[in-house]
CSV table of C-alpha atoms and ligand atoms in Angstrom, one decimal:
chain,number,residue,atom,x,y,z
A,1,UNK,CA,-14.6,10.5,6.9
A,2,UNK,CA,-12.2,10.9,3.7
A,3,UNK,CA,-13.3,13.0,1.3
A,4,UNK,CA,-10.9,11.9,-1.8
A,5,UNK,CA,-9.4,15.4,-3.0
A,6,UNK,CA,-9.2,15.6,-6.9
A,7,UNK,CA,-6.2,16.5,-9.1
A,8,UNK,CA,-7.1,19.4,-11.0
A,9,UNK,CA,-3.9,20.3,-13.0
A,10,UNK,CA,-3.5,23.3,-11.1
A,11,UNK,CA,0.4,22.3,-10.0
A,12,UNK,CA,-0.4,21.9,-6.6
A,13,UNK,CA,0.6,17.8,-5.3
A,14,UNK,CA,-0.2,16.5,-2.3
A,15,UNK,CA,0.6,12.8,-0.3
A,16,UNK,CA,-2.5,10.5,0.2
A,17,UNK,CA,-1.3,6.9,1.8
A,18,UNK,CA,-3.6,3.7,2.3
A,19,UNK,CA,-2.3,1.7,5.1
A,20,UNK,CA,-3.5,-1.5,7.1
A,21,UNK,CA,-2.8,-5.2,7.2
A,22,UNK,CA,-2.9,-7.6,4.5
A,23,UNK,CA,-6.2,-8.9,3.1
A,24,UNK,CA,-7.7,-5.5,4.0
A,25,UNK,CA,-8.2,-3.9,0.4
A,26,UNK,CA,-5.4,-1.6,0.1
A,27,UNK,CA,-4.4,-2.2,-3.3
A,28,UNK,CA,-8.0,-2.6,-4.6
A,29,UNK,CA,-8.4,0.9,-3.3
A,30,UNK,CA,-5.1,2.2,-5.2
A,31,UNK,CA,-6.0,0.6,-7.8
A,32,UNK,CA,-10.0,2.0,-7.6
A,33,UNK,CA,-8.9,5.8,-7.4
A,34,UNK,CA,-6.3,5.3,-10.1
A,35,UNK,CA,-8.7,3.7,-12.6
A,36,UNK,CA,-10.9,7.3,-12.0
A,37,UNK,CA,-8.0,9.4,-12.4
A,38,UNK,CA,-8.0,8.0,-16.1
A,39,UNK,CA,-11.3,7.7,-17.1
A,40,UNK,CA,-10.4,12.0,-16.4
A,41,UNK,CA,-8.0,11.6,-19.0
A,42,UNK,CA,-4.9,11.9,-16.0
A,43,UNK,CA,-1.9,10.4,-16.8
A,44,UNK,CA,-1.1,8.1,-14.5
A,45,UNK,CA,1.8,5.7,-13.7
A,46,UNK,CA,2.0,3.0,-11.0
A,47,UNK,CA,5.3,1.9,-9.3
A,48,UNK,CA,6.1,-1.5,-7.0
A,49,UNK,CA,9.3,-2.3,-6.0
A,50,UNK,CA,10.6,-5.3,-8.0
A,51,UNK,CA,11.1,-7.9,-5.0
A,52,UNK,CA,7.6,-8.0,-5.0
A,53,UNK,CA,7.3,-11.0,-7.8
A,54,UNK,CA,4.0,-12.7,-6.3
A,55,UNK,CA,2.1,-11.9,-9.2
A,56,UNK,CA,2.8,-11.5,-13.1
A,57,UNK,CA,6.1,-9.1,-13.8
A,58,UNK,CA,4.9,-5.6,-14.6
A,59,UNK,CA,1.4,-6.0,-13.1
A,60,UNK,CA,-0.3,-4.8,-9.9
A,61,UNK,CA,-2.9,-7.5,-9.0
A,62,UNK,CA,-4.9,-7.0,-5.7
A,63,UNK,CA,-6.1,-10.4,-4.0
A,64,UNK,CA,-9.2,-10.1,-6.2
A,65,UNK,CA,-7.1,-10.0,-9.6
A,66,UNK,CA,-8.1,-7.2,-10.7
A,67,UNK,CA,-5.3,-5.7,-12.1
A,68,UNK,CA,-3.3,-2.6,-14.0
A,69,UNK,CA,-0.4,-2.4,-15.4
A,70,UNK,CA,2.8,-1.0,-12.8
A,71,UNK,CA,6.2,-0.7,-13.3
A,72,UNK,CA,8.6,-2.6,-11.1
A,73,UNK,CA,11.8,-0.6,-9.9
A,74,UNK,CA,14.6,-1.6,-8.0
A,75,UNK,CA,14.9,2.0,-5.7
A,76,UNK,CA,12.8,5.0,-5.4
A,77,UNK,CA,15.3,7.3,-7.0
A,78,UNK,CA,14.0,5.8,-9.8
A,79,UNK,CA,10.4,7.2,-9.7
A,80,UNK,CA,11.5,10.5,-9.6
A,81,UNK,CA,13.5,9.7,-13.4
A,82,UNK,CA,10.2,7.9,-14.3
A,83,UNK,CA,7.2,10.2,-13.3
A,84,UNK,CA,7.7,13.1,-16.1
A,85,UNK,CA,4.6,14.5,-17.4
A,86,UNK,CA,2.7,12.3,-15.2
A,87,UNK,CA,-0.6,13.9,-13.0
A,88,UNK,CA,-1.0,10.8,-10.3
A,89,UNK,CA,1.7,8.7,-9.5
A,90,UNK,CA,0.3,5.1,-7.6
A,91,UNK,CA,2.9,3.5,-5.6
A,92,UNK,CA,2.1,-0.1,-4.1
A,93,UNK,CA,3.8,-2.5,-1.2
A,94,UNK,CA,5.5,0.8,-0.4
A,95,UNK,CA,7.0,-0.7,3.3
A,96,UNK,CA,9.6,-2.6,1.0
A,97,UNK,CA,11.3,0.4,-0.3
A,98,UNK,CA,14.0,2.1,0.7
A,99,UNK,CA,13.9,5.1,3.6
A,100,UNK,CA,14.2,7.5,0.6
A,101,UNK,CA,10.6,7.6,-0.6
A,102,UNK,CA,9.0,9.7,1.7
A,103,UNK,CA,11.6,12.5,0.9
A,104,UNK,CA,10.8,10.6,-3.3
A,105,UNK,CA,6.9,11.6,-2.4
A,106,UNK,CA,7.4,15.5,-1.3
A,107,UNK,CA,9.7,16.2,-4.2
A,108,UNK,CA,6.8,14.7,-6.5
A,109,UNK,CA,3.9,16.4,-4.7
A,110,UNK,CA,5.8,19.4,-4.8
A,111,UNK,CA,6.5,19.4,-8.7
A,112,UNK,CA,2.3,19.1,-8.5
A,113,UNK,CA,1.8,15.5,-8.4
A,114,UNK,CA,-0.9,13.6,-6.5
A,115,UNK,CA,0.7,10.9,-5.0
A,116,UNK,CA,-1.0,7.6,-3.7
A,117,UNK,CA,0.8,5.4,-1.8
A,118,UNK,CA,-0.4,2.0,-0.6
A,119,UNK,CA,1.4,0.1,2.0
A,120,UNK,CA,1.4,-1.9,5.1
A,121,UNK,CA,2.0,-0.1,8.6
A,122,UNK,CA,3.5,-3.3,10.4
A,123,UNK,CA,5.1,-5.9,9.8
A,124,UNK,CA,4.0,-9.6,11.5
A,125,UNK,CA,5.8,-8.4,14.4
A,126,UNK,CA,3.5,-5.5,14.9
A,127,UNK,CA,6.5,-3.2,14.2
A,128,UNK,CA,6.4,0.3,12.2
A,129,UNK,CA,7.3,-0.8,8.2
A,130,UNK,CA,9.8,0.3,6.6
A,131,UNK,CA,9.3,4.0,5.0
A,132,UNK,CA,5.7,3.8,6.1
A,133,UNK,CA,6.0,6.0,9.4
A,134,UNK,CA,7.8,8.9,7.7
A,135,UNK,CA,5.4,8.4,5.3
A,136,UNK,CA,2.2,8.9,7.4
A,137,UNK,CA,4.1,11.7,8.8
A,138,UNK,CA,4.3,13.6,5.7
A,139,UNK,CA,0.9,12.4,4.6
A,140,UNK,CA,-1.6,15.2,3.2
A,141,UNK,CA,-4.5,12.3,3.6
A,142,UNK,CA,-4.8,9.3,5.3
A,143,UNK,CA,-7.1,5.9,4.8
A,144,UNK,CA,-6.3,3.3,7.3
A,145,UNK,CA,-8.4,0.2,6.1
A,146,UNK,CA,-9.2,-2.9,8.1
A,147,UNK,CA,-9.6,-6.7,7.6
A,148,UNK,CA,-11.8,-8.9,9.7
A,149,UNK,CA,-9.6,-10.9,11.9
A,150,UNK,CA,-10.1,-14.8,11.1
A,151,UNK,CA,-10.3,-15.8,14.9
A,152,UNK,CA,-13.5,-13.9,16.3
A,153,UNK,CA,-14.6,-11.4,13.7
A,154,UNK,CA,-13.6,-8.2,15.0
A,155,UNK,CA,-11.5,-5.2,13.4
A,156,UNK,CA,-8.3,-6.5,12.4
A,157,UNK,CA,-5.5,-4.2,12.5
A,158,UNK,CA,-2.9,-6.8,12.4
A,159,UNK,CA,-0.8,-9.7,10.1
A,160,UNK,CA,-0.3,-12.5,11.6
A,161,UNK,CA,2.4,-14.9,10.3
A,162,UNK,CA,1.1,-18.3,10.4
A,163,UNK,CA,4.6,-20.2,9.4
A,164,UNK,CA,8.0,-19.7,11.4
A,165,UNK,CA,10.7,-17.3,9.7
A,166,UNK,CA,11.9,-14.2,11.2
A,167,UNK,CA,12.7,-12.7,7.8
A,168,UNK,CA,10.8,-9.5,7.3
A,169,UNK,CA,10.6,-9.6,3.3
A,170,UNK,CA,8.9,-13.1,3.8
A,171,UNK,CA,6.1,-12.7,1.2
A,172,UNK,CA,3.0,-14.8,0.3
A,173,UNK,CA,-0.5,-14.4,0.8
A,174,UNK,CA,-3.4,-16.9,2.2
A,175,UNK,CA,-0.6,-19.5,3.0
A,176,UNK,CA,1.1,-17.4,5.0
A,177,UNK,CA,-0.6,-14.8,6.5
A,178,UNK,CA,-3.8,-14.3,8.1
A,179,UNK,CA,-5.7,-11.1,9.5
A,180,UNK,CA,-6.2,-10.4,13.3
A,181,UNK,CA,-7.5,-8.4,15.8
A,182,UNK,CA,-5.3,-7.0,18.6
A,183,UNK,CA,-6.2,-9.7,20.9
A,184,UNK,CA,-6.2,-12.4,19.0
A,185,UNK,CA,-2.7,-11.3,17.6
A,186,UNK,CA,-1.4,-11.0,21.1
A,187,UNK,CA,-2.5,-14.6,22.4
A,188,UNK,CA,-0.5,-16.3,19.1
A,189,UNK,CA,-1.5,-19.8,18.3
A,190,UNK,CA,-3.6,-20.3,21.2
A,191,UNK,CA,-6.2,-18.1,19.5
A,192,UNK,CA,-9.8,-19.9,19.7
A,193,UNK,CA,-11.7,-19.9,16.3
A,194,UNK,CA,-15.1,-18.7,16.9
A,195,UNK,CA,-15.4,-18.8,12.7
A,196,UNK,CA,-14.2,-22.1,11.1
B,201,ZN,ZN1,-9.8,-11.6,17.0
């Protein structure tokens, strides 16, 4: 079980990442641990890249709505020019960066930063994302969080793409996307739907 370390100004950073699929909570649970960073007074700041435009410019919104305000940046160079003075750092949708970030990350955990970083682990091809292997790699903590897979109601690990484009960056939520299980990912559109 994770036991969710604390930042206690002491100078010492570490990497926690929240991975899964979409619809399973990841950003709610970034956004959760950053919210009780500053009711402690921490100084936080929270970073999304800026092709993620879903929601309202300069806010992170989870599929609930709750939201906080982020800053959207174009490349991770840019958190390191952005992150002075801060104690937690919150990175979101961090498979759409560049293959800089995890190498972003240690140089931020290592100036004594905790550093959360949300993200999915594949894309709807079931591949690796983006900077999120090296990133589990280098992790100090990891959450992997689940949905409930739409088809039969088992752990879903996977995002399956409901409409036809290869394009990796596709983005959109309900419309376009929907949670599955391993097996029900594998058999495609002949999935039967126990739950209508
Ligand atoms: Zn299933």
């Amino acid at each position: 079980m994770f036991i969710e370390p604390h930042w206690t100004g002491d100078k010492r950073g570490w990497i926690e990442v929240i991975c899964g699929s979409m619809f399973s909570g990841k950003t709610e649970e970034l956004i959760r641990r950053l919210k009780r960073a500053r009711i402690a007074h921490q100084h936080t700041e929270i970073f999304k890249p800026s092709i993620d435009t879903r929601y309202a410019v300069g806010d992170i919104v989870s599929h609930d709505e709750r939201s906080v305000p982020s800053t959207p940046i174009g490349n991770s160079q840019e958190i390191l020019l952005l992150s002075q003075d801060r104690d937690v750092i919150g990175i979101d949708e961090a498979q759409f960066f560049d293959a800089e970030l995890p190498s972003v990350c240690d140089r931020l955990a290592l100036q004594g930063m905790r550093v959360i970083v949300a993200g999915l682990d594949m894309d709807f091809q079931g591949k690796p994302f983006g900077p999120m292997p090296a990133l589990l790699a280098k992790a100090d903590y990891i959450t992997k969080l689940h949905a409930i897979c739409v088809c039969c109601g088992h752990i879903a690990s996977y995002s399956y793409r409901k409409v036809h484009s290869k394009s990796q960056l596709l983005l959109g939520e309900a419309e376009s996307y929907e949670p599955r299980c391993r097996v029900c990912y594998a058999k495609g559109p002949a999935a039967d739907r126990a739950i209508p």
